[in-house]
Amino acid sequence: MTKIQLLLIVCLVLGAAWFAWSARLSYRIALFTLMLLGVYFVALPDHTTAVAHFLGVGRGTDLLLYLSLVTGGYTILLLYRRTRQLERKLTEHIRAMAIERAETLR
Amino acid sequence: MFATSNSFVFAIIPCWNESSVLRQTVSELLALGLQVVVVDDGSDTPMRLHCDGLPVHLLRHSVNLGQGAALQTGMDYALAQGAAYLIHFDADGQHDPGAIAEMLAILRQGDVDVLLGSRFLNQTHARAVPWSKRLLLRGGIVVSWLFSGLWLTDTHNGLRGLTRRAAEQIRLTENGFSHATEILEEIRRARLRYREIPTLVRYTEYSRSKGQSMGNSVNVFVDLLLHKLLR
C-alpha cells in the first residue's frame, strides 16, 4: 500500500465519521456504504481500471476524472437553481414587508 | 382639473443610494400631480432623507434586491392603491418629466397597453447618447430580441408607461438589470399592445455614474440565459 492510499483512506474514514456523527440512521448506513466503496477503489486501483476498460476508457483515473466532471457540473447547476429559488423566496418576503410598512409622507 | 385627473397615475421610482438628485426628480413628478412611489432598494442610508416634506409613498426593501425587484414592489403597491396608470421613472434625473403628459394622453386613448421610451427614435435625441453607451445598447437590443422576439430601438430605457391591465399581467422575477428584457418577454407572453415613444435622456455626470457598465452587461446576459434554462 502506498502513502497516498493510506492518506486517502484516512480522509475517507474521518470524513464519513465526521458527517455520520449527528446524522440519522439511514444517512449513517448510506455514508458507511459510500465510504466502504471509496476505500475499496483506493485500496484496489486495478479494479477501477478494470471497470474503466469495460467502459472503453484507458485508465481508472481518467474514468474518475470524467465522472467527477459530470457530477461536479451537475452539482453546480443544482446549487444555482437552489440559490435562485432562495432568492425568489427572499424577494417575496422582503416585498411583502416593504408594502406592509409603506409610509405615506405629507 | 389636470391635477385631479392624474391622481390615479402612479410614478414608480426605484432607487438605491441616490444623491439629492432624487429630491429634484420627485419634485418634478409631484408638480405634475402624480402619485409618486419611491422604492428604496435597501440603500445604505435610507432614502427618506431626500423625501422630507414631500408627499410621496415611501417603501423600503430591508435588503438590496435589485432594480427589477424594486419596480415589481412599486407596481404591486400602486395596483393595491388603485392605480389606473403606472409610470416607471429613473431616480437619477435622466428622464424628462415633460414626456409623461404625452404618454398619458396616448395610454388614455386605449389603443396601447405599454409605452416604452426610446432614445433612438429621434435623431437629435440619439446624438445625445455617448458612443460607448450606444454600442452597449445595441447589444441590449439584440439580446432582448433573442429572448423576447421583440425588435425595439431601445430596450434599456427606464421610462415606461403602463395601463393597469398591463401592470396586472406583468410579473418581474429577474431582480437585477435583466428585468428590462424580461418585461419585453412578459409583453409578448401576455400579448400586450406596445409602442415606443421618443424620449430625451439627459446624460449628466451623475446619471452616467449610476448607469450600467460594460462589464455588468455580461452578468446580465449570463443571468438571462441561466434563468431561462433553470426556472
mmCIF file of C-alpha atoms in Angstrom:
data_model
loop_
_atom_site.group_PDB
_atom_site.id
_atom_site.type_symbol
_atom_site.label_atom_id
_atom_site.label_comp_id
_atom_site.label_asym_id
_atom_site.label_seq_id
_atom_site.Cartn_x
_atom_site.Cartn_y
_atom_site.Cartn_z
ATOM 1 C CA MET A 1 0.000 0.000 0.000
ATOM 2 C CA THR A 2 1.395 3.396 -0.969
ATOM 3 C CA LYS A 3 1.374 6.502 1.222
ATOM 4 C CA ILE A 4 -1.231 8.255 -0.881
ATOM 5 C CA GLN A 5 -3.561 5.292 -0.499
ATOM 6 C CA LEU A 6 -3.196 5.430 3.274
ATOM 7 C CA LEU A 7 -3.793 9.187 3.262
ATOM 8 C CA LEU A 8 -6.922 8.878 1.126
ATOM 9 C CA ILE A 9 -8.350 6.071 3.223
ATOM 10 C CA VAL A 10 -7.775 8.006 6.446
ATOM 11 C CA CYS A 11 -9.502 11.061 4.882
ATOM 12 C CA LEU A 12 -12.460 8.962 3.771
ATOM 13 C CA VAL A 13 -12.925 7.330 7.166
ATOM 14 C CA LEU A 14 -12.562 10.576 9.095
ATOM 15 C CA GLY A 15 -14.880 12.421 6.717
ATOM 16 C CA ALA A 16 -17.568 9.774 6.978
ATOM 17 C CA ALA A 17 -17.230 9.660 10.762
ATOM 18 C CA TRP A 18 -17.480 13.450 10.988
ATOM 19 C CA PHE A 19 -20.708 13.635 8.990
ATOM 20 C CA ALA A 20 -22.226 10.468 10.401
ATOM 21 C CA TRP A 21 -21.812 11.675 13.958
ATOM 22 C CA SER A 22 -25.078 13.596 14.095
ATOM 23 C CA ALA A 23 -26.886 12.038 11.130
ATOM 24 C CA ARG A 24 -29.956 9.821 11.154
ATOM 25 C CA LEU A 25 -29.526 6.054 10.932
ATOM 26 C CA SER A 26 -30.429 5.892 7.237
ATOM 27 C CA TYR A 27 -27.809 8.517 6.455
ATOM 28 C CA ARG A 28 -25.247 6.671 8.532
ATOM 29 C CA ILE A 29 -25.818 3.500 6.539
ATOM 30 C CA ALA A 30 -25.614 5.358 3.231
ATOM 31 C CA LEU A 31 -22.449 7.164 4.301
ATOM 32 C CA PHE A 32 -20.854 3.977 5.563
ATOM 33 C CA THR A 33 -21.588 2.219 2.262
ATOM 34 C CA LEU A 34 -20.154 5.118 0.270
ATOM 35 C CA MET A 35 -17.085 5.149 2.457
ATOM 36 C CA LEU A 36 -16.532 1.416 2.004
ATOM 37 C CA LEU A 37 -16.863 1.848 -1.755
ATOM 38 C CA GLY A 38 -14.295 4.646 -1.684
ATOM 39 C CA VAL A 39 -11.858 2.629 0.406
ATOM 40 C CA TYR A 40 -12.309 -0.340 -1.902
ATOM 41 C CA PHE A 41 -11.382 1.607 -5.035
ATOM 42 C CA VAL A 42 -8.473 3.332 -3.302
ATOM 43 C CA ALA A 43 -7.092 0.052 -1.982
ATOM 44 C CA LEU A 44 -7.536 -1.834 -5.258
ATOM 45 C CA PRO A 45 -6.925 0.633 -8.118
ATOM 46 C CA ASP A 46 -6.669 -2.261 -10.583
ATOM 47 C CA HIS A 47 -10.377 -2.869 -10.145
ATOM 48 C CA THR A 48 -11.143 0.755 -11.102
ATOM 49 C CA THR A 49 -9.034 0.240 -14.205
ATOM 50 C CA ALA A 50 -10.970 -2.926 -14.991
ATOM 51 C CA VAL A 51 -14.248 -1.016 -14.811
ATOM 52 C CA ALA A 52 -12.688 1.710 -16.986
ATOM 53 C CA HIS A 53 -11.585 -0.820 -19.595
ATOM 54 C CA PHE A 54 -15.056 -2.287 -19.594
ATOM 55 C CA LEU A 55 -16.459 1.184 -20.401
ATOM 56 C CA GLY A 56 -13.830 1.817 -23.068
ATOM 57 C CA VAL A 57 -11.704 4.214 -21.022
ATOM 58 C CA GLY A 58 -7.929 3.671 -20.881
ATOM 59 C CA ARG A 59 -7.215 4.304 -17.202
ATOM 60 C CA GLY A 60 -9.232 4.228 -13.978
ATOM 61 C CA THR A 61 -8.005 7.736 -13.186
ATOM 62 C CA ASP A 62 -9.474 9.038 -16.434
ATOM 63 C CA LEU A 63 -12.793 7.382 -15.677
ATOM 64 C CA LEU A 64 -12.844 9.111 -12.292
ATOM 65 C CA LEU A 65 -11.977 12.419 -13.928
ATOM 66 C CA TYR A 66 -14.849 12.147 -16.407
ATOM 67 C CA LEU A 67 -17.312 11.113 -13.728
ATOM 68 C CA SER A 68 -16.280 13.902 -11.367
ATOM 69 C CA LEU A 69 -16.562 16.475 -14.153
ATOM 70 C CA VAL A 70 -20.110 15.402 -14.898
ATOM 71 C CA THR A 71 -21.222 15.236 -11.284
ATOM 72 C CA GLY A 72 -19.400 18.478 -10.484
ATOM 73 C CA GLY A 73 -21.118 20.345 -13.298
ATOM 74 C CA TYR A 74 -24.460 18.896 -12.365
ATOM 75 C CA THR A 75 -23.976 19.923 -8.740
ATOM 76 C CA ILE A 76 -23.166 23.497 -9.758
ATOM 77 C CA LEU A 77 -26.365 23.738 -11.781
ATOM 78 C CA LEU A 78 -28.423 22.304 -8.934
ATOM 79 C CA LEU A 79 -26.876 24.741 -6.492
ATOM 80 C CA TYR A 80 -27.527 27.598 -8.898
ATOM 81 C CA ARG A 81 -31.179 26.641 -9.093
ATOM 82 C CA ARG A 82 -31.385 26.317 -5.352
ATOM 83 C CA THR A 83 -29.884 29.793 -4.923
ATOM 84 C CA ARG A 84 -32.385 31.182 -7.351
ATOM 85 C CA GLN A 85 -35.291 29.613 -5.508
ATOM 86 C CA LEU A 86 -33.989 31.045 -2.254
ATOM 87 C CA GLU A 87 -33.602 34.447 -3.875
ATOM 88 C CA ARG A 88 -37.193 34.309 -5.034
ATOM 89 C CA LYS A 89 -38.477 33.453 -1.561
ATOM 90 C CA LEU A 90 -36.365 36.189 -0.018
ATOM 91 C CA THR A 91 -37.681 38.685 -2.560
ATOM 92 C CA GLU A 92 -41.290 37.794 -1.837
ATOM 93 C CA HIS A 93 -40.719 38.156 1.866
ATOM 94 C CA ILE A 94 -38.920 41.494 1.654
ATOM 95 C CA ARG A 95 -41.509 42.801 -0.813
ATOM 96 C CA ALA A 96 -44.406 41.876 1.462
ATOM 97 C CA MET A 97 -42.662 43.571 4.354
ATOM 98 C CA ALA A 98 -41.945 46.729 2.333
ATOM 99 C CA ILE A 99 -45.571 47.024 1.243
ATOM 100 C CA GLU A 100 -46.857 46.375 4.745
ATOM 101 C CA ARG A 101 -44.624 49.104 6.124
ATOM 102 C CA ALA A 102 -45.248 51.605 3.330
ATOM 103 C CA GLU A 103 -45.415 55.171 4.566
ATOM 104 C CA THR A 104 -47.386 57.978 3.026
ATOM 105 C CA LEU A 105 -45.481 61.158 3.746
ATOM 106 C CA ARG A 106 -47.048 64.586 3.654
ATOM 107 C CA MET B 1 -58.566 69.543 -13.428
ATOM 108 C CA PHE B 2 -55.221 68.294 -14.632
ATOM 109 C CA ALA B 3 -54.135 67.538 -11.088
ATOM 110 C CA THR B 4 -57.218 65.513 -10.218
ATOM 111 C CA SER B 5 -57.106 63.564 -13.427
ATOM 112 C CA ASN B 6 -53.574 62.467 -12.586
ATOM 113 C CA SER B 7 -54.312 61.327 -9.059
ATOM 114 C CA PHE B 8 -54.632 57.719 -10.176
ATOM 115 C CA VAL B 9 -51.377 57.845 -12.071
ATOM 116 C CA PHE B 10 -48.570 56.340 -10.046
ATOM 117 C CA ALA B 11 -44.953 57.063 -10.886
ATOM 118 C CA ILE B 12 -42.651 54.366 -9.551
ATOM 119 C CA ILE B 13 -39.082 55.366 -8.786
ATOM 120 C CA PRO B 14 -36.744 52.557 -7.813
ATOM 121 C CA CYS B 15 -33.735 53.994 -6.063
ATOM 122 C CA TRP B 16 -30.569 52.819 -4.456
ATOM 123 C CA ASN B 17 -28.020 55.095 -2.806
ATOM 124 C CA GLU B 18 -29.200 58.152 -4.727
ATOM 125 C CA SER B 19 -27.994 61.650 -4.054
ATOM 126 C CA SER B 20 -30.159 64.716 -3.609
ATOM 127 C CA VAL B 21 -30.924 64.418 -7.337
ATOM 128 C CA LEU B 22 -33.723 62.115 -6.175
ATOM 129 C CA ARG B 23 -35.456 65.015 -4.466
ATOM 130 C CA GLN B 24 -35.323 67.005 -7.682
ATOM 131 C CA THR B 25 -36.784 64.106 -9.691
ATOM 132 C CA VAL B 26 -39.580 63.510 -7.182
ATOM 133 C CA SER B 27 -40.462 67.201 -7.012
ATOM 134 C CA GLU B 28 -40.788 67.412 -10.782
ATOM 135 C CA LEU B 29 -43.190 64.464 -10.802
ATOM 136 C CA LEU B 30 -45.236 65.792 -7.895
ATOM 137 C CA ALA B 31 -45.622 69.039 -9.797
ATOM 138 C CA LEU B 32 -47.463 67.064 -12.478
ATOM 139 C CA GLY B 33 -49.980 65.949 -9.877
ATOM 140 C CA LEU B 34 -48.866 62.312 -9.936
ATOM 141 C CA GLN B 35 -48.757 59.915 -7.032
ATOM 142 C CA VAL B 36 -45.091 59.189 -6.507
ATOM 143 C CA VAL B 37 -43.938 55.843 -5.142
ATOM 144 C CA VAL B 38 -40.310 55.862 -4.040
ATOM 145 C CA VAL B 39 -38.962 52.343 -3.607
ATOM 146 C CA ASP B 40 -35.769 52.477 -1.603
ATOM 147 C CA ASP B 41 -33.972 49.288 -2.553
ATOM 148 C CA GLY B 42 -32.051 48.812 0.659
ATOM 149 C CA SER B 43 -29.872 51.904 0.374
ATOM 150 C CA ASP B 44 -27.065 52.261 2.907
ATOM 151 C CA THR B 45 -28.677 55.399 4.270
ATOM 152 C CA PRO B 46 -32.489 55.385 3.971
ATOM 153 C CA MET B 47 -33.705 57.474 1.040
ATOM 154 C CA ARG B 48 -36.269 59.010 3.333
ATOM 155 C CA LEU B 49 -33.557 61.573 3.847
ATOM 156 C CA HIS B 50 -34.266 63.026 0.400
ATOM 157 C CA CYS B 51 -38.057 62.892 0.722
ATOM 158 C CA ASP B 52 -38.570 65.098 3.750
ATOM 159 C CA GLY B 53 -41.666 67.223 3.358
ATOM 160 C CA LEU B 54 -42.586 65.678 0.006
ATOM 161 C CA PRO B 55 -45.974 63.912 -0.186
ATOM 162 C CA VAL B 56 -44.720 60.585 -1.524
ATOM 163 C CA HIS B 57 -45.398 56.933 -0.874
ATOM 164 C CA LEU B 58 -42.201 55.595 0.612
ATOM 165 C CA LEU B 59 -41.364 51.895 0.543
ATOM 166 C CA ARG B 60 -38.128 50.321 1.627
ATOM 167 C CA HIS B 61 -36.601 46.942 0.948
ATOM 168 C CA SER B 62 -34.746 45.920 4.088
ATOM 169 C CA VAL B 63 -32.133 44.257 1.866
ATOM 170 C CA ASN B 64 -30.875 45.361 -1.543
ATOM 171 C CA LEU B 65 -32.537 43.152 -4.166
ATOM 172 C CA GLY B 66 -32.043 44.942 -7.477
ATOM 173 C CA GLN B 67 -33.907 47.344 -9.710
ATOM 174 C CA GLY B 68 -36.263 44.744 -11.157
ATOM 175 C CA ALA B 69 -37.399 43.701 -7.696
ATOM 176 C CA ALA B 70 -37.894 47.330 -6.655
ATOM 177 C CA LEU B 71 -40.027 48.020 -9.728
ATOM 178 C CA GLN B 72 -42.208 44.995 -9.032
ATOM 179 C CA THR B 73 -42.659 46.037 -5.405
ATOM 180 C CA GLY B 74 -43.680 49.515 -6.538
ATOM 181 C CA MET B 75 -46.124 48.074 -9.070
ATOM 182 C CA ASP B 76 -47.693 45.741 -6.501
ATOM 183 C CA TYR B 77 -48.144 48.666 -4.152
ATOM 184 C CA ALA B 78 -49.531 51.026 -6.794
ATOM 185 C CA LEU B 79 -52.025 48.419 -8.000
ATOM 186 C CA ALA B 80 -53.184 47.842 -4.430
ATOM 187 C CA GLN B 81 -53.676 51.605 -4.121
ATOM 188 C CA GLY B 82 -55.952 51.595 -7.134
ATOM 189 C CA ALA B 83 -53.574 52.915 -9.780
ATOM 190 C CA ALA B 84 -55.118 53.338 -13.229
ATOM 191 C CA TYR B 85 -51.831 54.129 -14.980
ATOM 192 C CA LEU B 86 -48.267 53.431 -13.935
ATOM 193 C CA ILE B 87 -45.077 55.157 -14.984
ATOM 194 C CA HIS B 88 -41.596 53.688 -14.493
ATOM 195 C CA PHE B 89 -39.197 56.526 -13.897
ATOM 196 C CA ASP B 90 -35.473 56.557 -13.106
ATOM 197 C CA ALA B 91 -34.298 58.287 -9.959
ATOM 198 C CA ASP B 92 -31.121 59.723 -11.412
ATOM 199 C CA GLY B 93 -32.731 62.596 -13.289
ATOM 200 C CA GLN B 94 -32.040 61.223 -16.771
ATOM 201 C CA HIS B 95 -35.690 61.196 -17.849
ATOM 202 C CA ASP B 96 -37.673 64.192 -18.945
ATOM 203 C CA PRO B 97 -40.868 64.544 -16.878
ATOM 204 C CA GLY B 98 -42.238 66.561 -19.772
ATOM 205 C CA ALA B 99 -42.764 63.304 -21.687
ATOM 206 C CA ILE B 100 -45.304 61.994 -19.198
ATOM 207 C CA ALA B 101 -48.235 64.183 -20.275
ATOM 208 C CA GLU B 102 -47.981 62.844 -23.803
ATOM 209 C CA MET B 103 -47.559 59.276 -22.588
ATOM 210 C CA LEU B 104 -50.732 59.541 -20.523
ATOM 211 C CA ALA B 105 -52.617 61.044 -23.430
ATOM 212 C CA ILE B 106 -51.665 58.041 -25.573
ATOM 213 C CA LEU B 107 -52.460 55.486 -22.866
ATOM 214 C CA ARG B 108 -55.851 57.088 -22.226
ATOM 215 C CA GLN B 109 -56.821 56.601 -25.847
ATOM 216 C CA GLY B 110 -56.815 52.906 -25.037
ATOM 217 C CA ASP B 111 -55.052 51.521 -28.129
ATOM 218 C CA VAL B 112 -51.820 50.741 -26.314
ATOM 219 C CA ASP B 113 -51.107 48.846 -23.091
ATOM 220 C CA VAL B 114 -47.421 49.623 -22.683
ATOM 221 C CA LEU B 115 -45.364 52.595 -23.805
ATOM 222 C CA LEU B 116 -41.604 52.188 -23.954
ATOM 223 C CA GLY B 117 -39.284 55.162 -24.034
ATOM 224 C CA SER B 118 -36.627 55.201 -26.729
ATOM 225 C CA ARG B 119 -33.596 57.420 -27.199
ATOM 226 C CA PHE B 120 -33.170 56.361 -30.795
ATOM 227 C CA LEU B 121 -36.443 57.251 -32.470
ATOM 228 C CA ASN B 122 -35.386 60.838 -32.803
ATOM 229 C CA GLN B 123 -32.083 61.850 -34.412
ATOM 230 C CA THR B 124 -31.449 64.740 -32.043
ATOM 231 C CA HIS B 125 -32.093 62.524 -29.007
ATOM 232 C CA ALA B 126 -29.880 59.777 -30.389
ATOM 233 C CA ARG B 127 -26.949 62.143 -30.860
ATOM 234 C CA ALA B 128 -27.018 62.938 -27.138
ATOM 235 C CA VAL B 129 -26.072 59.326 -26.365
ATOM 236 C CA PRO B 130 -22.339 58.740 -25.825
ATOM 237 C CA TRP B 131 -20.909 56.277 -28.362
ATOM 238 C CA SER B 132 -19.801 53.684 -25.793
ATOM 239 C CA LYS B 133 -23.312 53.702 -24.391
ATOM 240 C CA ARG B 134 -24.722 53.360 -27.891
ATOM 241 C CA LEU B 135 -22.639 50.247 -28.507
ATOM 242 C CA LEU B 136 -23.795 48.706 -25.235
ATOM 243 C CA LEU B 137 -27.418 49.470 -26.027
ATOM 244 C CA ARG B 138 -27.088 47.898 -29.479
ATOM 245 C CA GLY B 139 -26.051 44.710 -27.720
ATOM 246 C CA GLY B 140 -29.058 45.024 -25.429
ATOM 247 C CA ILE B 141 -31.348 45.293 -28.422
ATOM 248 C CA VAL B 142 -30.012 42.090 -29.965
ATOM 249 C CA VAL B 143 -30.112 40.150 -26.700
ATOM 250 C CA SER B 144 -33.636 41.321 -25.957
ATOM 251 C CA TRP B 145 -34.709 40.281 -29.432
ATOM 252 C CA LEU B 146 -33.216 36.823 -28.920
ATOM 253 C CA PHE B 147 -35.092 36.349 -25.678
ATOM 254 C CA SER B 148 -38.377 38.116 -26.291
ATOM 255 C CA GLY B 149 -38.729 38.201 -30.057
ATOM 256 C CA LEU B 150 -39.445 41.943 -29.925
ATOM 257 C CA TRP B 151 -37.213 44.170 -32.013
ATOM 258 C CA LEU B 152 -37.095 47.597 -30.428
ATOM 259 C CA THR B 153 -34.868 50.592 -30.962
ATOM 260 C CA ASP B 154 -34.014 50.959 -27.272
ATOM 261 C CA THR B 155 -34.512 48.115 -24.828
ATOM 262 C CA HIS B 156 -32.834 49.513 -21.757
ATOM 263 C CA ASN B 157 -34.690 52.736 -21.294
ATOM 264 C CA GLY B 158 -36.152 53.011 -17.806
ATOM 265 C CA LEU B 159 -39.047 55.218 -18.878
ATOM 266 C CA ARG B 160 -42.217 53.215 -19.421
ATOM 267 C CA GLY B 161 -45.932 53.797 -19.189
ATOM 268 C CA LEU B 162 -48.385 51.016 -18.379
ATOM 269 C CA THR B 163 -52.099 50.700 -18.090
ATOM 270 C CA ARG B 164 -53.467 48.946 -15.029
ATOM 271 C CA ARG B 165 -54.327 45.929 -17.153
ATOM 272 C CA ALA B 166 -50.746 45.655 -18.381
ATOM 273 C CA ALA B 167 -49.232 46.060 -14.919
ATOM 274 C CA GLU B 168 -51.503 43.332 -13.585
ATOM 275 C CA GLN B 169 -50.204 40.883 -16.163
ATOM 276 C CA ILE B 170 -46.509 41.678 -15.999
ATOM 277 C CA ARG B 171 -44.599 39.835 -13.327
ATOM 278 C CA LEU B 172 -40.893 40.546 -12.960
ATOM 279 C CA THR B 173 -38.868 37.757 -11.404
ATOM 280 C CA GLU B 174 -35.477 38.997 -12.563
ATOM 281 C CA ASN B 175 -34.308 41.080 -9.660
ATOM 282 C CA GLY B 176 -31.318 42.597 -11.386
ATOM 283 C CA PHE B 177 -30.991 44.556 -14.591
ATOM 284 C CA SER B 178 -32.165 41.691 -16.747
ATOM 285 C CA HIS B 179 -35.684 42.843 -15.901
ATOM 286 C CA ALA B 180 -35.504 45.184 -18.893
ATOM 287 C CA THR B 181 -35.505 42.168 -21.169
ATOM 288 C CA GLU B 182 -37.902 40.199 -19.000
ATOM 289 C CA ILE B 183 -40.503 42.951 -19.260
ATOM 290 C CA LEU B 184 -40.425 42.515 -23.044
ATOM 291 C CA GLU B 185 -40.860 38.770 -22.655
ATOM 292 C CA GLU B 186 -43.852 39.464 -20.443
ATOM 293 C CA ILE B 187 -45.316 41.859 -23.001
ATOM 294 C CA ARG B 188 -45.000 39.159 -25.610
ATOM 295 C CA ARG B 189 -46.386 36.416 -23.383
ATOM 296 C CA ALA B 190 -49.443 38.437 -22.310
ATOM 297 C CA ARG B 191 -49.912 39.732 -25.874
ATOM 298 C CA LEU B 192 -49.935 43.318 -24.678
ATOM 299 C CA ARG B 193 -50.077 46.102 -27.227
ATOM 300 C CA TYR B 194 -46.922 48.201 -27.033
ATOM 301 C CA ARG B 195 -45.433 51.203 -28.721
ATOM 302 C CA GLU B 196 -42.132 53.040 -28.460
ATOM 303 C CA ILE B 197 -42.115 56.767 -27.995
ATOM 304 C CA PRO B 198 -39.184 59.123 -28.473
ATOM 305 C CA THR B 199 -37.691 60.413 -25.253
ATOM 306 C CA LEU B 200 -34.699 62.512 -24.462
ATOM 307 C CA VAL B 201 -32.237 61.078 -21.987
ATOM 308 C CA ARG B 202 -30.286 63.713 -20.126
ATOM 309 C CA TYR B 203 -26.762 62.479 -19.556
ATOM 310 C CA THR B 204 -25.267 64.140 -16.557
ATOM 311 C CA GLU B 205 -22.135 63.081 -14.774
ATOM 312 C CA TYR B 206 -24.351 61.724 -12.022
ATOM 313 C CA SER B 207 -26.676 59.712 -14.234
ATOM 314 C CA ARG B 208 -23.696 58.263 -16.080
ATOM 315 C CA SER B 209 -22.084 57.221 -12.826
ATOM 316 C CA LYS B 210 -25.312 55.441 -11.850
ATOM 317 C CA GLY B 211 -25.637 53.787 -15.228
ATOM 318 C CA GLN B 212 -24.688 50.293 -16.293
ATOM 319 C CA SER B 213 -21.149 49.381 -17.194
ATOM 320 C CA MET B 214 -19.862 47.198 -19.990
ATOM 321 C CA GLY B 215 -18.710 44.565 -17.509
ATOM 322 C CA ASN B 216 -22.068 44.252 -15.837
ATOM 323 C CA SER B 217 -23.799 43.664 -19.153
ATOM 324 C CA VAL B 218 -22.033 40.300 -19.305
ATOM 325 C CA ASN B 219 -23.535 39.379 -15.936
ATOM 326 C CA VAL B 220 -26.947 40.419 -17.172
ATOM 327 C CA PHE B 221 -26.611 38.182 -20.216
ATOM 328 C CA VAL B 222 -25.477 35.165 -18.186
ATOM 329 C CA ASP B 223 -28.327 35.762 -15.746
ATOM 330 C CA LEU B 224 -30.871 35.812 -18.540
ATOM 331 C CA LEU B 225 -29.528 32.660 -20.103
ATOM 332 C CA LEU B 226 -29.255 30.619 -16.923
ATOM 333 C CA HIS B 227 -32.565 31.776 -15.529
ATOM 334 C CA LYS B 228 -34.221 30.796 -18.729
ATOM 335 C CA LEU B 229 -32.718 27.308 -18.587
ATOM 336 C CA LEU B 230 -33.159 26.766 -14.860
ATOM 337 C CA ARG B 231 -36.570 28.080 -13.970
#
